[in-house]
Amino acid sequence: MATVFKSSDREFQETPGKIDNFRLFSDVSRMKKGVEPRNLNFDLRQLNPGQYSSTYHFHRYSEELFVIVSGEATLRTPKCLEIVEAGDLIFFEMEQSGAHQLYNHTEEPCIYVDIRSFIGYDVCEYPDSDKLLLVPSMEVFKRNSGLKYFDGEENIKEKWEELK
């Protein structure tokens, strides 16, 4: 079944859990219509002046595409800062080369469609803050606090004795 999202039905609400400088608004009409995509997730976003879309990040298991509908913003990637504007398509591949962040450097809102693949899980990395985010559990970890696979497993025989 096709679901049409009329522009006259748009209602932008602030995305919960954001902090100053990262106040992003999303159209809630998808949720109101009960549309829950399985593999192709999407949101219509409004990035107001002086705000960042998210923290600088990349996905290990998800590709992403932004379609700038109106306004403009500055795009940060590993290669450069670049102005993007209405009509532009921006594709972000998986892994570090696809890292990205938008900043609205103008006095007008920037509206864009955020389309991303989803295979049931993802890992997002945040190079500026050295964090990892596990999706969908939304657990956050420091990236460089990793352990070796067998750390903490040295006493396996004692563990088995306890289970007897």
Protein backbone atom coordinates (compact mmCIF):
# COMPACT_ATOMS: atom_id res chain seq x y z
CA MET A 1 0.00 0.00 0.00
CA ALA A 2 1.25 3.49 -0.80
CA THR A 3 1.24 6.16 1.88
CA VAL A 4 1.18 9.79 0.82
CA PHE A 5 2.61 12.43 3.12
CA LYS A 6 0.99 15.70 2.10
CA SER A 7 3.03 18.85 2.58
CA SER A 8 -0.04 20.45 4.15
CA ASP A 9 0.07 17.80 6.92
CA ARG A 10 3.66 18.46 7.99
CA GLU A 11 4.24 19.06 11.67
CA PHE A 12 7.82 19.53 12.80
CA GLN A 13 8.60 18.70 16.41
CA GLU A 14 11.92 18.88 18.20
CA THR A 15 13.65 15.52 18.27
CA PRO A 16 13.67 14.34 21.92
CA GLY A 17 16.91 14.13 23.87
CA LYS A 18 18.82 16.81 21.96
CA ILE A 19 20.95 19.51 23.63
CA ASP A 20 21.84 23.10 22.75
CA ASN A 21 23.52 23.41 19.34
CA PHE A 22 21.95 20.09 18.25
CA ARG A 23 18.25 21.05 18.22
CA LEU A 24 16.88 19.16 15.23
CA PHE A 25 13.21 19.04 14.26
CA SER A 26 11.54 16.10 12.51
CA ASP A 27 8.21 15.86 10.72
CA VAL A 28 5.97 13.57 12.79
CA SER A 29 3.47 12.73 10.02
CA ARG A 30 5.14 9.33 9.41
CA MET A 31 4.56 8.36 13.04
CA LYS A 32 1.01 9.72 13.01
CA LYS A 33 0.23 7.52 10.00
CA GLY A 34 1.81 4.50 11.71
CA VAL A 35 4.43 3.94 9.00
CA GLU A 36 7.27 1.82 10.40
CA PRO A 37 9.79 0.99 7.67
CA ARG A 38 11.77 -2.23 7.98
CA ASN A 39 14.80 -1.63 5.75
CA LEU A 40 14.47 1.90 4.36
CA ASN A 41 14.12 4.44 7.12
CA PHE A 42 13.40 8.09 6.37
CA ASP A 43 12.63 11.38 8.06
CA LEU A 44 11.92 14.92 6.92
CA ARG A 45 14.16 17.18 8.98
CA GLN A 46 14.25 20.88 9.75
CA LEU A 47 17.63 22.29 10.72
CA ASN A 48 17.22 25.78 12.12
CA PRO A 49 19.84 28.57 11.90
CA GLY A 50 22.90 28.07 14.09
CA GLN A 51 22.17 24.37 14.73
CA TYR A 52 24.02 21.13 13.91
CA SER A 53 22.13 18.12 12.55
CA SER A 54 23.92 15.64 14.79
CA THR A 55 27.34 14.94 16.14
CA TYR A 56 29.95 14.17 13.46
CA HIS A 57 29.56 10.44 12.78
CA PHE A 58 29.56 7.55 10.35
CA HIS A 59 27.72 4.24 10.14
CA ARG A 60 29.29 0.80 9.85
CA TYR A 61 26.17 -0.94 8.49
CA SER A 62 23.98 1.77 7.02
CA GLU A 63 24.10 3.97 3.97
CA GLU A 64 22.47 7.38 4.09
CA LEU A 65 21.16 9.90 1.57
CA PHE A 66 20.20 13.52 2.21
CA VAL A 67 17.96 15.40 -0.21
CA ILE A 68 18.05 19.15 0.43
CA VAL A 69 14.48 20.36 -0.10
CA SER A 70 14.89 24.04 0.83
CA GLY A 71 17.49 26.35 2.29
CA GLU A 72 21.16 25.55 2.58
CA ALA A 73 23.70 24.31 5.11
CA THR A 74 27.40 23.61 5.47
CA LEU A 75 28.28 19.92 5.14
CA ARG A 76 31.27 18.52 7.02
CA THR A 77 32.90 15.37 5.60
CA PRO A 78 36.37 13.85 6.09
CA LYS A 79 37.54 15.75 2.99
CA CYS A 80 36.14 19.26 3.45
CA LEU A 81 33.43 21.72 4.40
CA GLU A 82 31.00 22.37 1.54
CA ILE A 83 27.82 24.40 1.08
CA VAL A 84 24.80 22.27 0.09
CA GLU A 85 21.53 23.77 -1.12
CA ALA A 86 18.02 23.01 -2.35
CA GLY A 87 18.06 20.28 -4.98
CA ASP A 88 21.35 18.71 -3.85
CA LEU A 89 21.60 14.97 -3.13
CA ILE A 90 24.31 13.84 -0.72
CA PHE A 91 25.18 10.15 -0.43
CA PHE A 92 27.12 8.82 2.57
CA GLU A 93 28.68 5.40 2.18
CA MET A 94 29.35 3.10 5.12
CA GLU A 95 32.55 3.44 7.14
CA GLN A 96 34.76 6.44 7.93
CA SER A 97 34.74 7.87 4.39
CA GLY A 98 31.00 8.48 4.85
CA ALA A 99 31.34 10.57 8.03
CA HIS A 100 29.11 13.62 8.04
CA GLN A 101 27.49 16.51 9.88
CA LEU A 102 25.39 19.49 8.75
CA TYR A 103 25.48 23.01 10.19
CA ASN A 104 22.95 25.67 9.26
CA HIS A 105 25.11 28.75 8.71
CA THR A 106 22.18 30.82 7.34
CA GLU A 107 19.27 32.81 8.78
CA GLU A 108 16.61 30.46 7.28
CA PRO A 109 15.68 26.85 8.12
CA CYS A 110 17.18 24.09 5.98
CA ILE A 111 14.68 21.31 5.21
CA TYR A 112 16.03 17.94 4.07
CA VAL A 113 14.97 14.34 3.68
CA ASP A 114 17.18 11.87 5.56
CA ILE A 115 16.95 8.39 4.00
CA ARG A 116 18.94 5.49 5.43
CA SER A 117 19.16 1.77 4.99
CA PHE A 118 18.55 -0.37 8.05
CA ILE A 119 19.25 -4.09 8.37
CA GLY A 120 18.06 -4.39 11.97
CA TYR A 121 21.23 -3.09 13.61
CA ASP A 122 24.00 -0.56 13.14
CA VAL A 123 27.11 0.74 14.83
CA CYS A 124 27.75 4.48 14.65
CA GLU A 125 31.18 5.91 15.34
CA TYR A 126 31.81 9.46 16.54
CA PRO A 127 35.40 10.51 15.72
CA ASP A 128 35.29 13.82 17.65
CA SER A 129 34.30 12.19 20.95
CA ASP A 130 35.70 8.66 20.42
CA LYS A 131 32.33 6.98 21.03
CA LEU A 132 30.43 4.02 19.60
CA LEU A 133 26.63 3.77 19.50
CA LEU A 134 24.95 0.37 19.16
CA VAL A 135 21.60 0.47 17.35
CA PRO A 136 18.83 -0.40 18.19
CA SER A 137 19.78 -0.77 21.89
CA MET A 138 21.18 2.81 21.89
CA GLU A 139 24.07 1.80 24.16
CA VAL A 140 27.05 4.19 23.99
CA PHE A 141 30.66 3.20 24.70
CA LYS A 142 34.08 4.81 24.55
CA ARG A 143 35.71 3.38 21.44
CA ASN A 144 39.22 2.94 22.82
CA SER A 145 38.12 1.13 25.97
CA GLY A 146 38.02 -2.17 24.12
CA LEU A 147 39.18 -5.46 25.53
CA LYS A 148 40.79 -8.51 24.06
CA TYR A 149 38.37 -11.33 23.30
CA PHE A 150 39.50 -13.63 26.15
CA ASP A 151 39.89 -10.90 28.84
CA GLY A 152 38.08 -12.05 31.99
CA GLU A 153 37.80 -15.66 30.79
CA GLU A 154 40.95 -17.01 32.41
CA ASN A 155 39.10 -18.83 35.23
CA ILE A 156 36.67 -20.87 33.15
CA LYS A 157 37.32 -24.11 35.05
CA GLU A 158 36.36 -22.46 38.36
CA LYS A 159 33.19 -21.10 36.79
CA TRP A 160 32.20 -24.60 35.67
CA GLU A 161 32.92 -25.97 39.15
CA GLU A 162 30.54 -23.33 40.61
CA LEU A 163 27.79 -24.52 38.25
CA LYS A 164 27.98 -28.16 39.38
